[in-house]
PDB file of C-alpha atoms in Angstrom:
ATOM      1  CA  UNK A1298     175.891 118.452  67.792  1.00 39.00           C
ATOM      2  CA  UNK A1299     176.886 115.581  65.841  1.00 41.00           C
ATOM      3  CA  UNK A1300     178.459 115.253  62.944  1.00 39.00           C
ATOM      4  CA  UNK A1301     175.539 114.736  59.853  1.00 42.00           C
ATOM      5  CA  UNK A1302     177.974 113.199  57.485  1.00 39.00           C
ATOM      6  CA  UNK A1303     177.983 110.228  59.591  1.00 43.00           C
ATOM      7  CA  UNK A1304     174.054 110.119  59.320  1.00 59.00           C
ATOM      8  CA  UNK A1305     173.923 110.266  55.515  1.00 69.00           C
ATOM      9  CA  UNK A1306     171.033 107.610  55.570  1.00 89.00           C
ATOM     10  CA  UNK A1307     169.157 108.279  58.693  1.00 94.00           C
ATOM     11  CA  UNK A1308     165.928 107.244  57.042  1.00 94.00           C
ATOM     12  CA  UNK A1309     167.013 103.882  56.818  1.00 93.00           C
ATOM     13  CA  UNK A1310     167.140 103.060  60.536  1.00 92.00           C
ATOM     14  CA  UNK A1311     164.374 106.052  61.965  1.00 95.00           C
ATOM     15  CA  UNK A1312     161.847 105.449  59.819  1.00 93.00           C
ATOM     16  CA  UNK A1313     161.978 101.257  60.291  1.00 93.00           C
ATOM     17  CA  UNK A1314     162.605 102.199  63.594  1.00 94.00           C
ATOM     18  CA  UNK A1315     159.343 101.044  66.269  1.00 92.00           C
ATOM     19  CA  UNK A1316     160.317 104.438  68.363  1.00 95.00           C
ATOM     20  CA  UNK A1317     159.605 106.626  64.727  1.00 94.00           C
ATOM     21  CA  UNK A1318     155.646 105.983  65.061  1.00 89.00           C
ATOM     22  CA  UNK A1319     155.802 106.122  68.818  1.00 94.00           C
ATOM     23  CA  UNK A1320     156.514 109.556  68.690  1.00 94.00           C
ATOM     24  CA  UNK A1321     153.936 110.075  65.888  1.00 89.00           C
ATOM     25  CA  UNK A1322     151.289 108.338  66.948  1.00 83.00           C
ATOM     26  CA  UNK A1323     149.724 111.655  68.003  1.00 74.00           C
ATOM     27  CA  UNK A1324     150.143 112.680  64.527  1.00 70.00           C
ATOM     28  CA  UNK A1325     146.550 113.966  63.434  1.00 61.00           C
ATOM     29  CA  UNK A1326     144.359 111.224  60.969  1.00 79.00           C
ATOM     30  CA  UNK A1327     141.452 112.836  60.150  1.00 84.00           C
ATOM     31  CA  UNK A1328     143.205 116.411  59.456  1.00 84.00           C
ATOM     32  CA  UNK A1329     145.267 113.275  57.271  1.00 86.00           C
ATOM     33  CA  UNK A1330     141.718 112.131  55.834  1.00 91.00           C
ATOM     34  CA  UNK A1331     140.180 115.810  55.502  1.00 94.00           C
ATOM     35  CA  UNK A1332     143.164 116.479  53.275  1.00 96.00           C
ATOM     36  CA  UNK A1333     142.647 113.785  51.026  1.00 96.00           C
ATOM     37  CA  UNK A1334     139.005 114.724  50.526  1.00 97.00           C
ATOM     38  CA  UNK A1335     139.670 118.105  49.599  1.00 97.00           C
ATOM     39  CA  UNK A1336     142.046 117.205  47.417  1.00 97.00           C
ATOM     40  CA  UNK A1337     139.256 114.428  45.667  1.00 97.00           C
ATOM     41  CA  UNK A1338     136.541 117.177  45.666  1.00 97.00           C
ATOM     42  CA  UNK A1339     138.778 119.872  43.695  1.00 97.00           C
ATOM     43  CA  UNK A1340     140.229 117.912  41.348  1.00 97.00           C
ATOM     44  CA  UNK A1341     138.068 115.396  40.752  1.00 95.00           C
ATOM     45  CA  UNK A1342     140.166 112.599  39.994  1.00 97.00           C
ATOM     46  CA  UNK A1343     138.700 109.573  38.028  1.00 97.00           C
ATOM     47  CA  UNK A1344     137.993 106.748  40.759  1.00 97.00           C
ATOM     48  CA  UNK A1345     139.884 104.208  38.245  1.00 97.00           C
ATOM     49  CA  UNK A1346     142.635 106.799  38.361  1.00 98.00           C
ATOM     50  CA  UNK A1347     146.128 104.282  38.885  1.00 98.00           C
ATOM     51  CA  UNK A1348     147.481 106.008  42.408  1.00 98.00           C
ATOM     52  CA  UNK A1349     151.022 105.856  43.560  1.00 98.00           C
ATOM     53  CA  UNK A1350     151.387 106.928  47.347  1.00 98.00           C
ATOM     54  CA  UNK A1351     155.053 107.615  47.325  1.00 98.00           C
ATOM     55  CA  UNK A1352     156.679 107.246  50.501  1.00 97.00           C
ATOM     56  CA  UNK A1353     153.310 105.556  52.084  1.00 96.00           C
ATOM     57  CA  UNK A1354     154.483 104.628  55.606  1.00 94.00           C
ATOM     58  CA  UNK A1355     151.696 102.305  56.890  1.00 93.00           C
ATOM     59  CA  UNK A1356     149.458 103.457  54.011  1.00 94.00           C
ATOM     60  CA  UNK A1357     146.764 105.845  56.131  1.00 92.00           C
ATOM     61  CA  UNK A1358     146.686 108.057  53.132  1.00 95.00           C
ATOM     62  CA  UNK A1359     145.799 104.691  50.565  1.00 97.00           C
ATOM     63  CA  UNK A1360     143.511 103.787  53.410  1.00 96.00           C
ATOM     64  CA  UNK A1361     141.789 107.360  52.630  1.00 96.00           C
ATOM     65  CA  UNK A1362     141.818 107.140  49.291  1.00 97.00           C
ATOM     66  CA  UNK A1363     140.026 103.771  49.508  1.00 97.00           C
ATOM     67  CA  UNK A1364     137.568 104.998  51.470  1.00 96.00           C
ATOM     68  CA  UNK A1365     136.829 107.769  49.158  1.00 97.00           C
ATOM     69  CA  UNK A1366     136.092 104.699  45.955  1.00 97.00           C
ATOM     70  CA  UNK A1367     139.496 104.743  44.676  1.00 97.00           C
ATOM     71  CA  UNK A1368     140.081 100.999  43.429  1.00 95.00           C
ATOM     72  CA  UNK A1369     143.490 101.183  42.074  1.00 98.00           C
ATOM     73  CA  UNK A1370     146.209 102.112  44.318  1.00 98.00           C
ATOM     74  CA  UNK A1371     149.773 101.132  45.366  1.00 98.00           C
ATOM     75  CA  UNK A1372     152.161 102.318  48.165  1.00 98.00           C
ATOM     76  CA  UNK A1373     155.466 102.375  47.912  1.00 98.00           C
ATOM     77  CA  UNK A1374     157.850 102.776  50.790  1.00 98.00           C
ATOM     78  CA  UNK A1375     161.679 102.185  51.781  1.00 96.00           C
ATOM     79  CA  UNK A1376     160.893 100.820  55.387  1.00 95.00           C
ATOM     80  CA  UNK A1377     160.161  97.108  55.477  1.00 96.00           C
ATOM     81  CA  UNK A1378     158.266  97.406  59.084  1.00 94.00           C
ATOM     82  CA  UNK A1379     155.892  99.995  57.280  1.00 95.00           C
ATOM     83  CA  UNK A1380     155.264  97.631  54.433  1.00 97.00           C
ATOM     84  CA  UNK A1381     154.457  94.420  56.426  1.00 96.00           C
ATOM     85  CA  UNK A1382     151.899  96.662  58.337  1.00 95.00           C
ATOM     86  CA  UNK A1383     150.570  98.239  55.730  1.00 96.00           C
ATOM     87  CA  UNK A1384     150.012  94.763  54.066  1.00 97.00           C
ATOM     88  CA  UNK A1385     148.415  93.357  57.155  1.00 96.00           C
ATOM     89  CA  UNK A1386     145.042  94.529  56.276  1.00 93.00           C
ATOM     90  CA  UNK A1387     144.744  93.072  52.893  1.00 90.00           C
ATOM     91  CA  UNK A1388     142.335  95.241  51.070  1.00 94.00           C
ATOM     92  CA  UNK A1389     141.389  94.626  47.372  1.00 95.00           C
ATOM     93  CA  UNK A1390     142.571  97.074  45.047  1.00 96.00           C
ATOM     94  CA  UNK A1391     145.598  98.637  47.298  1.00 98.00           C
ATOM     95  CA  UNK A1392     149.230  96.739  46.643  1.00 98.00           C
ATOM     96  CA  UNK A1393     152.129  98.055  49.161  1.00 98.00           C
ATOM     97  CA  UNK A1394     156.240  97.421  47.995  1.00 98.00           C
ATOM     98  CA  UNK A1395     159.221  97.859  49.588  1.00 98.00           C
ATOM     99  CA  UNK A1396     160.982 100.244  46.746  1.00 98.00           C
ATOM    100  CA  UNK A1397     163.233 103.255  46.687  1.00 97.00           C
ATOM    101  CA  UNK A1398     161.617 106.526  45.491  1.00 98.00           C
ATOM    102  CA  UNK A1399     164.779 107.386  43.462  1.00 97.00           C
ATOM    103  CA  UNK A1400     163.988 104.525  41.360  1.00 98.00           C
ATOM    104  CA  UNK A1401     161.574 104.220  38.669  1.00 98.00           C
ATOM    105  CA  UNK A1402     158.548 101.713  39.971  1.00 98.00           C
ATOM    106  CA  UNK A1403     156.590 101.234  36.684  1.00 98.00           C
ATOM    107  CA  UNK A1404     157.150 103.409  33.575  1.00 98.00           C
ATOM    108  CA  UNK A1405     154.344 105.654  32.416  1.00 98.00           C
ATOM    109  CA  UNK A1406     151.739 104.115  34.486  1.00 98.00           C
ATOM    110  CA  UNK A1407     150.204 106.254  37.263  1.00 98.00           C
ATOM    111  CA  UNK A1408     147.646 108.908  36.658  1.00 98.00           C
ATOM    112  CA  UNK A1409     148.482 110.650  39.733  1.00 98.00           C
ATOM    113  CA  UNK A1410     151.217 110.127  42.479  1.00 98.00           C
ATOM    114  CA  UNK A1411     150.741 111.792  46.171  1.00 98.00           C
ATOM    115  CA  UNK A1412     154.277 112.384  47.684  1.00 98.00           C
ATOM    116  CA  UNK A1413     152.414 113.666  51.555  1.00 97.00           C
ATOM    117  CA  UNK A1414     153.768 114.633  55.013  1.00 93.00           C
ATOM    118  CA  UNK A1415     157.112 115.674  53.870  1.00 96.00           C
ATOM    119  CA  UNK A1416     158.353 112.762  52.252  1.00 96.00           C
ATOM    120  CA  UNK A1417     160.925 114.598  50.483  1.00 98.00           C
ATOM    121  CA  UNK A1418     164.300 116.312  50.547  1.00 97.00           C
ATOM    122  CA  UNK A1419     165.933 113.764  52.198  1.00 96.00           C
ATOM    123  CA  UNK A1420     169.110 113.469  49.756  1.00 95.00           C
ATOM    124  CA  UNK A1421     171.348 116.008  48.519  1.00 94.00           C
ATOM    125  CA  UNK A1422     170.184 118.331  45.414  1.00 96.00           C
ATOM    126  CA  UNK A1423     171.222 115.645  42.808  1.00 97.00           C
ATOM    127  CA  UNK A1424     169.065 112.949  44.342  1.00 96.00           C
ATOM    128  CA  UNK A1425     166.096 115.134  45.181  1.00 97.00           C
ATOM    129  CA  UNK A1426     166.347 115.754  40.986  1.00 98.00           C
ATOM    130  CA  UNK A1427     166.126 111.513  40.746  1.00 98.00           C
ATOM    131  CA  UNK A1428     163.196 111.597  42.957  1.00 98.00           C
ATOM    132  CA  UNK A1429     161.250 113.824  40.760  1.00 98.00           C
ATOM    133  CA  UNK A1430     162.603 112.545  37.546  1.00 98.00           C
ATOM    134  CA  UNK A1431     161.336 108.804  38.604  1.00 98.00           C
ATOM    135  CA  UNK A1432     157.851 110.282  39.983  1.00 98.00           C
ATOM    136  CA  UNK A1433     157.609 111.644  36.321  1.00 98.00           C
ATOM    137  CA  UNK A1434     158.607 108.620  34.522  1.00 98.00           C
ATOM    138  CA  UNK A1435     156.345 106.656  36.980  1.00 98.00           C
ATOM    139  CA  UNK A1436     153.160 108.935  35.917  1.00 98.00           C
ATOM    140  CA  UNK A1437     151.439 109.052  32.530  1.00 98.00           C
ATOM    141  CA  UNK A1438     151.717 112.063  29.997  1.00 97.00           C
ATOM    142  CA  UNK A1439     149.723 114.820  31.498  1.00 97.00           C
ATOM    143  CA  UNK A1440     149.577 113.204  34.944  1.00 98.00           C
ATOM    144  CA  UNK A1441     149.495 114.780  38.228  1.00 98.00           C
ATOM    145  CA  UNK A1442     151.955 114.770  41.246  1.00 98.00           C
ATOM    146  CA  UNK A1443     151.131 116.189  44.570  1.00 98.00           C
ATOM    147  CA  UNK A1444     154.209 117.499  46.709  1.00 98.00           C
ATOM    148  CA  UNK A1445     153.389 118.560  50.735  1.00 98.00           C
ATOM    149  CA  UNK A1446     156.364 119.928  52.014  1.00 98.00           C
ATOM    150  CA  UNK A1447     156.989 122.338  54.964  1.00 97.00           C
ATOM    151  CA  UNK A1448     157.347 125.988  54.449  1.00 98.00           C
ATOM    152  CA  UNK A1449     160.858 126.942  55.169  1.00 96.00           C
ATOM    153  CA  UNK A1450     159.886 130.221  55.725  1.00 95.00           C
ATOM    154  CA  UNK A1451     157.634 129.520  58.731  1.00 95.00           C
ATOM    155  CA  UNK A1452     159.752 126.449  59.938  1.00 95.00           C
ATOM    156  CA  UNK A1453     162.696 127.971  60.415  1.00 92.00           C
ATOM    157  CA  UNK A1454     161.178 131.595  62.269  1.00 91.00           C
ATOM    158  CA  UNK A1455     159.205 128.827  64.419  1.00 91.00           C
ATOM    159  CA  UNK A1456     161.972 126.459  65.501  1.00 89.00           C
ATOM    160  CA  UNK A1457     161.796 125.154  69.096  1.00 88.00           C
ATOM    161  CA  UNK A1458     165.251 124.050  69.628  1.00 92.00           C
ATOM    162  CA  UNK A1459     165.002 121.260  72.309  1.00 95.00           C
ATOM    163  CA  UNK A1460     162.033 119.833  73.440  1.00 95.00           C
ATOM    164  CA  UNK A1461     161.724 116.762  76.059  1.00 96.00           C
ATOM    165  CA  UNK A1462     158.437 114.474  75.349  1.00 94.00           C
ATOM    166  CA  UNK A1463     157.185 110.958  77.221  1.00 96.00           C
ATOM    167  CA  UNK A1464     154.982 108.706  75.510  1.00 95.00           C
ATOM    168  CA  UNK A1465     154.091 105.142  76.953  1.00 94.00           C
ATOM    169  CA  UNK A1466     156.755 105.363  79.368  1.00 96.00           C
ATOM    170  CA  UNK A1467     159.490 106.288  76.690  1.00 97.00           C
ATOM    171  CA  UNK A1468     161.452 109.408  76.929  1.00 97.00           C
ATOM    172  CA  UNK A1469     162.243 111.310  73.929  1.00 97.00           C
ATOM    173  CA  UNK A1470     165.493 114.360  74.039  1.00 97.00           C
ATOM    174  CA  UNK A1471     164.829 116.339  71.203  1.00 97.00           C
ATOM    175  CA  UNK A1472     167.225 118.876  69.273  1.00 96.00           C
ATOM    176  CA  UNK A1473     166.409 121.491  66.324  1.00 95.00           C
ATOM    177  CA  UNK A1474     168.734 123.132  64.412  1.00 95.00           C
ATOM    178  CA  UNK A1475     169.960 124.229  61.218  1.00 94.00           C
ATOM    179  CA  UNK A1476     172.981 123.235  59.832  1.00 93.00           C
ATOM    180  CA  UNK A1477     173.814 124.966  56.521  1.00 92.00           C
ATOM    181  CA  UNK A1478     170.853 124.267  54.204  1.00 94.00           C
ATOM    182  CA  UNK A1479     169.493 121.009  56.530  1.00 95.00           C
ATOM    183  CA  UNK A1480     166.850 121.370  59.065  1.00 96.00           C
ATOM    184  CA  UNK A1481     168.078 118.641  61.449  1.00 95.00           C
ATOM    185  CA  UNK A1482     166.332 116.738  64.366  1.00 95.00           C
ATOM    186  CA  UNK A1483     168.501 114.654  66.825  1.00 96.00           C
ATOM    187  CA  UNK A1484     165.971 112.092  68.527  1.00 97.00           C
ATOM    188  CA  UNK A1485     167.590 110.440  71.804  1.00 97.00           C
ATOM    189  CA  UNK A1486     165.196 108.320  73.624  1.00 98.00           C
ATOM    190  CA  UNK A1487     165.473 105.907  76.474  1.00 97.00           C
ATOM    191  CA  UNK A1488     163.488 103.182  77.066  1.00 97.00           C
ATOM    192  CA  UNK A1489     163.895 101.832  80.246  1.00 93.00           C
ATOM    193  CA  UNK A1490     167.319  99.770  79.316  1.00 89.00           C
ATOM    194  CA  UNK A1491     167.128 100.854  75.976  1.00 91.00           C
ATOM    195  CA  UNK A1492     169.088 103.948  74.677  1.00 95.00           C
ATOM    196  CA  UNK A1493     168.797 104.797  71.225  1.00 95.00           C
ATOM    197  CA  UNK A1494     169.888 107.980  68.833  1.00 95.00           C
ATOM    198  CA  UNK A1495     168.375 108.503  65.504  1.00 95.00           C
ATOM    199  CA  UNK A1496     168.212 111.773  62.832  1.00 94.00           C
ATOM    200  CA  UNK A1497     166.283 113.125  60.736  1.00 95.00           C
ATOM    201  CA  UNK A1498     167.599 115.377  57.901  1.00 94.00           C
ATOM    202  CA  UNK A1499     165.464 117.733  55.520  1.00 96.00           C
ATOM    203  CA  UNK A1500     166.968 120.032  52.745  1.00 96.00           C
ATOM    204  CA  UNK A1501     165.588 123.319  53.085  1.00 97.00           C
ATOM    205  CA  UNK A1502     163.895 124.171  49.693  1.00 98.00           C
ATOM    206  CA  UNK A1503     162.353 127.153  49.051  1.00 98.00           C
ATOM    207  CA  UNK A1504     159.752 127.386  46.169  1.00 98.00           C
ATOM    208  CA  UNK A1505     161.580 129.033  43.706  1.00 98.00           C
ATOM    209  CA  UNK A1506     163.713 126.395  44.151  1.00 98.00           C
ATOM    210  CA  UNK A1507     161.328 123.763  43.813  1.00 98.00           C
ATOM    211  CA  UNK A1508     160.564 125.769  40.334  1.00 98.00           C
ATOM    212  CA  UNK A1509     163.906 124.667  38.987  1.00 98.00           C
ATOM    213  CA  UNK A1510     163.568 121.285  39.967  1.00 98.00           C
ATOM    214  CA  UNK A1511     160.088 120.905  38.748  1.00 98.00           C
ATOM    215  CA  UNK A1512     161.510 122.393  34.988  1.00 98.00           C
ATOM    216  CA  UNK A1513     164.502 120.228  35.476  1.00 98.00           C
ATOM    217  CA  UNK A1514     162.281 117.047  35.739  1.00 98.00           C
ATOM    218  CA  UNK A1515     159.327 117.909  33.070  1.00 98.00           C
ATOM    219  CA  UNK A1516     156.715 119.129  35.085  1.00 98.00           C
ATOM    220  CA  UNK A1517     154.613 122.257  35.178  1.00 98.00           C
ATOM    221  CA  UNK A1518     153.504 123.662  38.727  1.00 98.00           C
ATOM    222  CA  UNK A1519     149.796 124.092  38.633  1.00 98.00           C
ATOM    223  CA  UNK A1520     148.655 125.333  42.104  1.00 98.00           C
ATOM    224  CA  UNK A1521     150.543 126.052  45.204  1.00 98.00           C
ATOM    225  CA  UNK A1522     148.699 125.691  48.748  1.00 98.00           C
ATOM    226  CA  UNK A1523     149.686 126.593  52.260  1.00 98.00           C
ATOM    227  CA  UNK A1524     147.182 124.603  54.218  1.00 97.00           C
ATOM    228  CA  UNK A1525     145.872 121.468  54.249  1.00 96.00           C
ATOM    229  CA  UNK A1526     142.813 123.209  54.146  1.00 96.00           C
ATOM    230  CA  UNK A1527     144.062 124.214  50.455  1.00 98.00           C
ATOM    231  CA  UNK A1528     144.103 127.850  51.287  1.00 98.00           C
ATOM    232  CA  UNK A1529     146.227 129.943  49.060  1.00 98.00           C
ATOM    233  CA  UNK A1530     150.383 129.956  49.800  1.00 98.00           C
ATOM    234  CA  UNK A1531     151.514 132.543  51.945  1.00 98.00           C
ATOM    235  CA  UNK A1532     155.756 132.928  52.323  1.00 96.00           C
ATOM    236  CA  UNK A1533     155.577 133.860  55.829  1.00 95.00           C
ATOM    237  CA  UNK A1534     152.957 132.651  57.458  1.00 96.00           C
ATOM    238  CA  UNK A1535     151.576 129.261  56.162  1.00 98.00           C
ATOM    239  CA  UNK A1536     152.446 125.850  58.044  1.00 97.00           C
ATOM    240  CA  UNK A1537     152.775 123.815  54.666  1.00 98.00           C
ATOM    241  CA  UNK A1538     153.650 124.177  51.323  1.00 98.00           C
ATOM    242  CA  UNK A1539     151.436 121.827  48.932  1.00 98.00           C
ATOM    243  CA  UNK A1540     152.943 121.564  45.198  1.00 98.00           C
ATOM    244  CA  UNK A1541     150.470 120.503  42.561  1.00 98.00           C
ATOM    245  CA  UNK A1542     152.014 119.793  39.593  1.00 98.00           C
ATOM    246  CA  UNK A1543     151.699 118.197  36.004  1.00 98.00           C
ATOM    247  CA  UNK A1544     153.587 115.840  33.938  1.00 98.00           C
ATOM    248  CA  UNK A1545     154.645 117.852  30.786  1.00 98.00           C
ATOM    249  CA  UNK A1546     157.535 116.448  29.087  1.00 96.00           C
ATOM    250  CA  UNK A1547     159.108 112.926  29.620  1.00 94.00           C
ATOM    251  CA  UNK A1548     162.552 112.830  30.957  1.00 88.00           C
TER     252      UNK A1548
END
């Protein structure tokens, strides 16, 4: 196993990487778009709501939202290679940035901010905190944020250690494991003369956990899901863990 210290910013390089939505491109859109709707049904959002997609990749989930009549949204996302795609389709009332979800984007502006597909817990506990504290001073008073995260619980008892997967001729070595309180996933692929090695790196945060953080950063947690069917949290056996949460006190 290597050493994760050296890794300390594997998003950087995986998730810019053109191998990162290789391996994803299985990854299931209208389960994606299904989600979204659900969401837009029981909440029932204000179309002019101001969106933030936080950690937006190539912007599916804005893409959704669009769809559904939403007319003022914006992506934000580290990777540069997700951005330029994302921007390649040009459609009125989405904007996509390059930006770093630590930092604040635009103070007290959003309405609601979706943070989907485990785009979080990539930092240590301090800069998790940042995250959240920017996402609130991002949203207005009252606004909502909407964390998907895995369930630890379920993750970890389900863990397939090593795994060997080809897609369009590319190879992809696979290794699981848990290294004190880090779910980590070594990706070695080869690519007919290319040979490449990337990381990814999740905290593992349990819900009372998340409590903390959420009180630590001025919000309230409103309704916990374990589905992206938005059935009810279950510990042990649901796949996700879906954090709806409000905007209570400014930080």
């Amino acid at each position: 196993m290597a050493n994760k210290s050296l890794n300390s910013e594997w998003y950087r390089s995986w998730f810019n990487s053109k191998y990162y939505h290789v391996l994803y491109k299985s990854r299931d859109d209208s389960e994606a778009k299904q989600f979204i709707s659900k969401l837009d049904k029981k909440y029932n959002f204000s179309k002019k709501s101001k969106i933030l997609d936080l950690c937006c990749g190539k912007g599916r989930h804005s893409f959704n939202l669009h769809e559904l009549g939403y007319e003022n949204i914006w992506g934000i996302d580290l990777s540069p290679n997700n951005i330029k795609s994302a921007k390649s389709n040009d459609i009125p009332g989405i904007q996509f940035d390059i930006h770093d979800m630590r930092e604040v984007y635009n103070l007290n502006f959003f309405d609601l901010t979706l943070n989907l597909f485990t785009s979080f817990g990539y930092f240590d506990d301090q800069e998790n905190l940042e995250v959240l504290k920017s996402a609130n001073t991002n949203l207005k008073q009252n606004g909502t944020l909407i964390l998907d995260y895995f369930n630890p619980h379920r993750t970890e008892a389900s863990l397939k250690s090593n795994e060997n997967i080809t897609i369009d001729g590319i190879e992809f070595n696979i290794s699981r494991y848990k290294e004190k309180d880090l779910l980590i996933k070594e990706i070695i692929i080869n690519d007919k003369n290319e040979h490449e090695n990337y990381f990814e790196e999740v905290k593992i945060i349990e819900l009372d956990k998340f409590k903390l953080f959420f009180k630590e950063s001025g919000f309230e947690l409103i309704d916990t899901f374990g589905e992206y069917n938005l059935s009810p949290y279950h510990e042990k056996s649901s796949n996700r863990m879906i954090m709806v949460v409000k905007k209570t006190k400014e930080i």
